[in-house]
Coordinates of C-alpha atoms in Angstrom, one line a residue:
M180 CA -5.5 -107.5 54.3
R181 CA -7.2 -110.1 56.8
G182 CA -7.6 -113.3 55.7
M183 CA -5.4 -112.9 52.6
H184 CA -3.0 -115.8 52.1
L185 CA 0.0 -115.2 49.3
L186 CA 1.7 -118.4 48.7
S187 CA 3.9 -116.8 46.2
A188 CA 6.8 -114.6 48.0
R189 CA 9.5 -115.8 46.1
C190 CA 8.3 -116.4 42.6
S191 CA 10.0 -115.3 39.7
I192 CA 7.7 -115.4 36.3
S193 CA 8.7 -115.8 32.8
N194 CA 7.1 -114.2 29.9
N195 CA 5.6 -117.4 28.8
Q196 CA 4.3 -118.9 31.6
L197 CA 3.5 -116.2 33.9
F198 CA 1.5 -117.4 37.2
R199 CA 0.5 -120.3 35.2
G200 CA -2.0 -122.0 37.4
I201 CA -3.6 -118.7 39.4
H202 CA -6.7 -119.4 40.5
L203 CA -9.3 -116.5 42.0
S204 CA -11.7 -117.4 44.4
L205 CA -13.7 -114.8 46.3
Y206 CA -13.5 -114.3 49.8
A207 CA -16.2 -111.7 52.1
H208 CA -13.9 -109.3 52.9
T209 CA -13.7 -108.3 57.0
A210 CA -16.8 -105.7 58.1
A211 CA -17.0 -103.9 54.7
A212 CA -17.5 -107.3 53.3
T213 CA -16.1 -106.0 49.8
C214 CA -15.0 -108.9 47.6
C215 CA -11.6 -109.7 47.2
R216 CA -9.6 -112.4 45.6
V217 CA -6.6 -115.0 46.9
L218 CA -3.8 -115.9 44.3
T219 CA -2.8 -119.0 44.5
V220 CA 0.7 -119.8 42.2
D221 CA 1.1 -123.5 41.2
S222 CA 4.9 -124.2 42.9
R223 CA 5.9 -125.7 39.2
D224 CA 6.0 -121.6 37.8
Q225 CA 8.0 -120.6 41.9
N226 CA 11.8 -120.4 41.3
M227 CA 12.7 -120.5 37.2
A228 CA 16.0 -120.0 36.9
G229 CA 16.9 -117.0 34.5
T230 CA 12.9 -115.8 34.0
R231 CA 12.2 -112.1 34.5
R232 CA 10.5 -110.0 37.2
K233 CA 7.3 -108.3 35.5
K234 CA 7.9 -104.3 35.9
V235 CA 5.0 -102.3 37.5
F236 CA 5.4 -98.9 38.1
V237 CA 3.2 -97.2 40.7
T238 CA 2.2 -93.6 40.1
G239 CA 2.2 -92.4 43.1
I240 CA 1.2 -93.2 47.2
V241 CA -1.5 -95.3 47.7
P242 CA -2.4 -97.8 50.3
S243 CA 0.2 -100.7 50.8
V244 CA -2.1 -103.3 50.0
G245 CA -2.2 -103.2 46.6
T246 CA 1.7 -102.9 46.3
N247 CA 2.6 -105.5 48.9
L248 CA 0.0 -108.1 46.9
L249 CA 2.4 -107.3 43.8
K250 CA 5.5 -107.7 45.6
A251 CA 4.6 -111.0 46.9
N252 CA 3.3 -112.0 44.1
G253 CA 7.0 -111.6 42.4
C254 CA 6.8 -108.3 40.7
E255 CA 9.1 -105.2 40.7
V256 CA 7.4 -102.3 41.6
D257 CA 8.7 -98.9 41.1
Q258 CA 6.4 -96.3 43.1
W259 CA 6.7 -92.3 42.7
E260 CA 6.6 -91.9 46.8
S261 CA 5.8 -88.5 46.6
D262 CA 2.7 -86.3 47.9
I263 CA 3.2 -84.1 44.8
L264 CA 1.8 -85.6 41.9
I265 CA 3.7 -86.9 39.1
S266 CA 4.8 -84.7 36.5
R267 CA 4.7 -85.7 32.9
Q268 CA 8.0 -85.5 32.4
Q269 CA 8.5 -88.1 35.3
L270 CA 5.8 -90.5 34.2
L271 CA 6.9 -90.5 30.5
Q272 CA 10.3 -91.6 31.9
N273 CA 9.0 -94.2 34.5
V274 CA 7.1 -95.9 32.4
K275 CA 9.8 -97.1 29.9
G276 CA 10.3 -100.8 29.9
I277 CA 7.3 -101.6 32.0
D278 CA 4.8 -104.5 31.9
A279 CA 2.2 -102.9 33.8
L280 CA 1.1 -99.9 34.8
F281 CA -0.8 -98.6 38.4
C282 CA -2.3 -95.7 37.4
K283 CA -4.8 -93.1 39.2
L284 CA -7.4 -90.6 37.7
T285 CA -5.0 -87.6 38.1
E286 CA -2.8 -89.3 35.0
R287 CA -3.3 -89.1 31.5
I288 CA -2.7 -92.7 29.8
D289 CA -2.5 -91.4 26.1
K290 CA -0.4 -92.2 22.8
E291 CA 2.9 -90.5 24.2
L292 CA 2.8 -92.3 27.1
L293 CA 2.1 -95.5 25.6
D294 CA 4.8 -95.2 23.1
M295 CA 7.0 -94.5 25.7
A296 CA 5.9 -97.4 28.1
G297 CA 6.6 -100.0 24.8
P298 CA 4.9 -102.7 23.3
Q299 CA 5.3 -105.0 26.0
L300 CA 3.1 -103.3 28.0
R301 CA -0.1 -105.4 29.1
I302 CA -2.1 -104.5 31.7
I303 CA -3.0 -100.9 32.6
G304 CA -5.0 -100.8 36.2
T305 CA -6.4 -97.8 37.2
M306 CA -7.6 -97.0 40.8
S307 CA -10.6 -95.4 40.0
V308 CA -14.1 -95.9 39.0
G309 CA -13.6 -93.2 35.9
F310 CA -11.6 -93.6 32.6
E311 CA -11.6 -90.8 31.2
H312 CA -8.1 -90.4 31.3
L313 CA -7.3 -93.5 29.4
D314 CA -7.5 -92.8 25.7
L315 CA -9.0 -96.3 25.1
K316 CA -9.1 -95.9 21.5
E317 CA -5.2 -96.2 21.2
I318 CA -5.1 -98.8 24.2
K319 CA -7.0 -101.1 22.1
K320 CA -5.0 -100.8 19.2
R321 CA -2.1 -102.1 21.3
N322 CA -4.4 -104.8 22.7
I323 CA -3.8 -103.8 26.1
Q324 CA -6.4 -104.6 29.5
V325 CA -8.2 -102.3 31.9
G326 CA -9.0 -102.9 35.2
Y327 CA -10.7 -100.6 37.2
T328 CA -12.2 -100.3 40.6
P329 CA -16.3 -100.1 40.7
D330 CA -18.3 -101.6 43.4
V331 CA -15.8 -101.2 45.6
L332 CA -16.7 -97.3 46.3
T333 CA -20.7 -97.4 45.5
D334 CA -21.3 -97.3 49.4
A335 CA -18.5 -94.5 50.5
T336 CA -19.4 -92.5 47.5
A337 CA -23.1 -93.1 48.2
E338 CA -22.8 -91.7 51.8
L339 CA -20.7 -89.0 50.7
T340 CA -23.9 -87.5 48.4
V341 CA -26.4 -87.9 51.4
A342 CA -23.8 -85.8 53.3
L343 CA -23.6 -83.0 50.9
L344 CA -27.0 -82.9 50.2
L345 CA -28.0 -82.4 53.8
A346 CA -25.0 -80.1 54.4
T347 CA -26.0 -78.0 51.8
S348 CA -29.8 -78.3 52.3
R349 CA -29.4 -77.5 56.0
R350 CA -27.1 -74.9 55.6
L351 CA -24.5 -76.7 58.1
F352 CA -21.7 -75.1 56.6
E353 CA -23.1 -71.3 56.8
A354 CA -23.8 -72.9 60.4
V355 CA -20.3 -73.5 61.5
H356 CA -18.9 -70.4 59.7
E357 CA -21.6 -68.2 61.9
V358 CA -20.1 -70.2 65.0
K359 CA -17.0 -69.3 64.7
S360 CA -17.8 -65.8 63.7
G361 CA -19.5 -64.7 66.2
G362 CA -22.6 -64.8 64.4
W363 CA -24.5 -67.6 66.6
G364 CA -26.5 -64.6 68.8
S365 CA -30.0 -65.0 70.1
W366 CA -32.5 -67.6 68.8
Q367 CA -34.9 -66.0 66.0
P368 CA -36.9 -68.3 63.9
L369 CA -36.0 -67.8 60.6
W370 CA -32.0 -67.5 61.1
M371 CA -30.5 -70.4 58.9
C372 CA -33.7 -72.4 57.6
G373 CA -32.6 -74.7 55.3
K374 CA -34.9 -77.3 53.1
G375 CA -35.7 -80.7 54.9
L376 CA -36.3 -84.1 52.8
K377 CA -39.6 -85.2 54.2
G378 CA -42.9 -84.8 51.7
T379 CA -40.2 -84.2 48.8
V380 CA -39.4 -85.2 45.6
V381 CA -35.8 -86.4 44.9
G382 CA -34.4 -86.7 41.0
V383 CA -31.7 -88.9 40.6
V384 CA -29.8 -88.1 36.9
G385 CA -28.1 -91.6 36.2
A386 CA -29.2 -94.2 38.4
G387 CA -26.6 -96.6 38.2
R388 CA -24.7 -98.3 41.2
I389 CA -24.1 -95.5 43.3
G390 CA -27.8 -93.7 42.2
Q391 CA -29.5 -96.6 43.5
E392 CA -27.6 -96.8 47.2
V393 CA -28.7 -92.8 47.1
I394 CA -32.1 -93.6 46.7
K395 CA -31.8 -96.7 50.1
R396 CA -30.4 -94.3 51.9
L397 CA -32.5 -91.3 51.5
I398 CA -35.8 -93.4 52.2
P399 CA -35.9 -93.0 55.6
F400 CA -35.9 -90.1 55.7
K401 CA -39.5 -90.1 54.4
V402 CA -39.1 -88.5 51.1
A403 CA -43.0 -88.3 49.2
K404 CA -41.2 -89.5 45.5
F405 CA -38.0 -90.9 44.1
L406 CA -37.8 -90.1 40.1
Y407 CA -35.2 -91.1 37.5
C408 CA -33.8 -90.6 34.5
D409 CA -31.5 -93.2 32.7
R410 CA -30.9 -94.8 29.2
N411 CA -33.4 -97.0 30.3
R412 CA -36.1 -97.9 32.3
K413 CA -34.4 -100.7 35.1
K414 CA -36.6 -103.0 37.3
E415 CA -34.0 -102.9 40.1
V416 CA -34.7 -98.8 40.7
D417 CA -38.6 -99.2 40.3
A418 CA -38.3 -101.7 42.9
L419 CA -36.9 -98.8 45.2
G420 CA -40.4 -97.0 44.6
A421 CA -39.0 -94.8 42.1
E422 CA -40.4 -93.7 38.8
H423 CA -38.7 -93.6 35.4
T424 CA -39.4 -90.6 33.7
T425 CA -38.0 -87.9 31.3
R426 CA -34.9 -85.6 32.4
D427 CA -37.1 -82.5 31.8
S428 CA -39.7 -83.6 33.7
L429 CA -37.5 -84.6 36.5
L430 CA -36.1 -81.0 36.7
A431 CA -38.8 -79.1 36.3
E432 CA -40.8 -81.6 39.7
S433 CA -37.5 -82.6 41.8
D434 CA -36.8 -80.3 44.9
F435 CA -33.5 -82.1 45.1
V436 CA -31.8 -83.1 41.3
V437 CA -28.8 -85.5 42.7
V438 CA -26.6 -86.4 39.9
T439 CA -24.6 -90.0 39.4
C440 CA -24.5 -89.8 36.1
A441 CA -21.0 -91.5 33.9
S442 CA -19.2 -88.6 31.9
T443 CA -19.4 -89.2 28.9
P444 CA -19.6 -87.5 25.4
E445 CA -22.9 -87.1 25.5
T446 CA -22.6 -85.7 29.1
Q447 CA -20.4 -83.6 29.2
K448 CA -21.7 -79.5 30.2
M449 CA -25.0 -81.1 30.2
F450 CA -26.1 -79.2 32.9
N451 CA -25.9 -76.0 31.2
S452 CA -28.1 -72.6 31.4
V453 CA -30.9 -74.1 29.9
L454 CA -31.7 -77.2 32.1
F455 CA -30.6 -74.8 34.8
S456 CA -33.7 -72.7 33.7
K457 CA -35.6 -75.7 33.7
M458 CA -35.6 -76.6 37.8
K459 CA -37.2 -75.2 40.5
S460 CA -36.5 -72.1 41.7
D461 CA -35.5 -73.6 45.4
A462 CA -34.1 -76.7 43.8
V463 CA -31.2 -78.3 45.5
F464 CA -28.3 -79.5 42.8
V465 CA -25.7 -82.1 43.9
N466 CA -23.0 -83.6 41.6
T467 CA -21.3 -86.3 42.7
S468 CA -20.1 -87.6 39.8
R469 CA -17.3 -86.0 37.2
G470 CA -17.1 -82.0 36.9
N471 CA -17.2 -81.7 33.4
I472 CA -20.8 -82.9 33.2
V473 CA -21.6 -79.1 34.8
D474 CA -21.1 -75.9 32.6
Q475 CA -19.5 -74.1 36.2
E476 CA -20.2 -70.6 34.4
A477 CA -23.7 -71.5 33.9
L478 CA -24.1 -73.2 37.5
Y479 CA -22.7 -69.9 39.4
D480 CA -24.8 -67.9 37.2
A481 CA -27.9 -70.1 38.2
L482 CA -26.8 -69.9 41.8
Q483 CA -26.1 -66.3 42.2
S484 CA -29.5 -64.9 40.3
G485 CA -31.5 -67.3 42.0
K486 CA -32.6 -69.5 39.5
I487 CA -32.1 -72.6 41.7
G488 CA -31.7 -72.5 45.5
A489 CA -28.5 -74.4 46.0
A490 CA -25.5 -76.3 45.1
G491 CA -23.3 -79.2 46.5
I492 CA -20.4 -80.4 44.5
D493 CA -17.3 -82.7 44.9
V494 CA -16.3 -83.2 41.6
A495 CA -14.8 -79.7 39.6
D496 CA -13.6 -79.6 36.3
P497 CA -10.4 -78.3 36.8
E498 CA -9.3 -80.2 39.6
P499 CA -8.1 -79.1 42.3
L500 CA -10.7 -76.1 41.7
P501 CA -8.9 -73.0 41.6
T502 CA -9.4 -70.5 44.8
D503 CA -10.2 -67.8 42.8
S504 CA -13.0 -69.8 41.3
P505 CA -16.5 -67.6 41.3
L506 CA -18.1 -70.6 43.0
L507 CA -16.0 -69.9 46.3
T508 CA -17.5 -66.6 46.6
L509 CA -21.3 -67.9 47.2
K510 CA -22.7 -68.9 50.7
N511 CA -25.3 -71.2 48.6
C512 CA -22.5 -73.8 47.0
V513 CA -20.7 -76.1 48.7
V514 CA -17.5 -77.7 47.5
L515 CA -15.9 -80.5 48.9
P516 CA -12.0 -81.8 46.8
H517 CA -13.5 -84.4 45.2
I518 CA -13.6 -87.0 48.7
G519 CA -16.2 -89.6 47.4
S520 CA -14.4 -92.3 48.0
A521 CA -12.5 -91.0 50.6
V522 CA -12.7 -94.2 53.4
L523 CA -9.6 -95.9 54.6
V524 CA -11.4 -99.4 53.8
T525 CA -12.8 -98.5 50.5
R526 CA -9.2 -97.1 49.6
A527 CA -7.5 -100.3 50.4
A528 CA -9.9 -102.0 48.7
M529 CA -9.4 -100.0 45.3
S530 CA -5.6 -100.4 46.0
E531 CA -6.2 -104.4 46.2
L532 CA -8.7 -104.6 43.6
T533 CA -5.9 -102.5 41.2
A534 CA -3.3 -105.2 41.9
L535 CA -5.6 -107.8 41.6
N536 CA -6.5 -106.6 37.7
I537 CA -2.9 -106.2 37.2
L538 CA -1.7 -109.7 38.1
A539 CA -4.7 -111.2 36.4
G540 CA -3.4 -109.3 33.6
L541 CA -0.1 -110.3 33.4
A542 CA -0.9 -113.9 33.7
G543 CA -3.2 -113.8 30.7
E544 CA -6.3 -114.3 32.7
V545 CA -9.7 -112.7 33.5
L546 CA -9.5 -109.6 35.1
P547 CA -11.6 -109.2 38.7
S548 CA -12.9 -106.0 37.3
A549 CA -12.1 -105.5 33.7
L550 CA -13.1 -102.2 31.8
N551 CA -14.2 -103.2 28.3
V552 CA -12.5 -101.0 25.8

């Protein structure tokens, strides 16, 4: 990345003196203003004879800024270089003897894998904000650190959430289909009419970083009222003009229900037939959090029967969503392939932050973005 200074291209790493003197300093990341760190390695630890380079396995193709950073800092990087997801067998084979794992949401990191990796594994860096693919209890038993990538994908995901809301409510994909299929005829007053935002009530379920940024982006649309439900009332969300309320009140009152909460045991299948029955019959439901938060059979029934008006989802359970899923037969359901963070600069920042987490973990330093396990 522009502005990155690497002073350790010839560095070799020892077990006991790994990157002694590393320090992390913040600088602004180009126009995106993403926080990154500059690594400086004490020259006393460079070129130490007879020391072993730390092994890092990268589970797939990622933006090269991350792998280049690991290599420049003396790591031995092995990478699964295919667009096809790595198989479980290949994954288990490749983690043997590694010191660090650079993984994605698509790999299950459990006892079997940790046993195969060996006791020298010190740090797992996941290029994601979600961590349901990690067996945190098993990881904690082994005193393995975990780094993840929140914050850097907040803006991209908030943008996608707003785009999905608008595409669903204004029936954009239906309209494009009509153009391509010859359905665009003479102007009709009610043809392709959808639901606008002005004067409506928008409810946000889970007002964390992404939920707050969604509210900020929707304010210019002249929304009448924002509601949010979360475990606790949040001053920063109140400051945006949103009202804290119960989940049931939010569902009953909202014209748009936007789900940006975390996936936890408590939230799995939270949106079921009971909750959909509490929503307005013309409500638009948008989910950009995790697919397992929604009972997809219940969502199909709610959409098909008219219990709710429309839905836009960027996540599914399972992923990818099977092509024979009933949801894909509905005109009032927009399904995207989990592209919330699919912005080039965002994915590059995620790759870089994952590498920085790994380097800090190998060095025994505080991780730039640690997941508490």
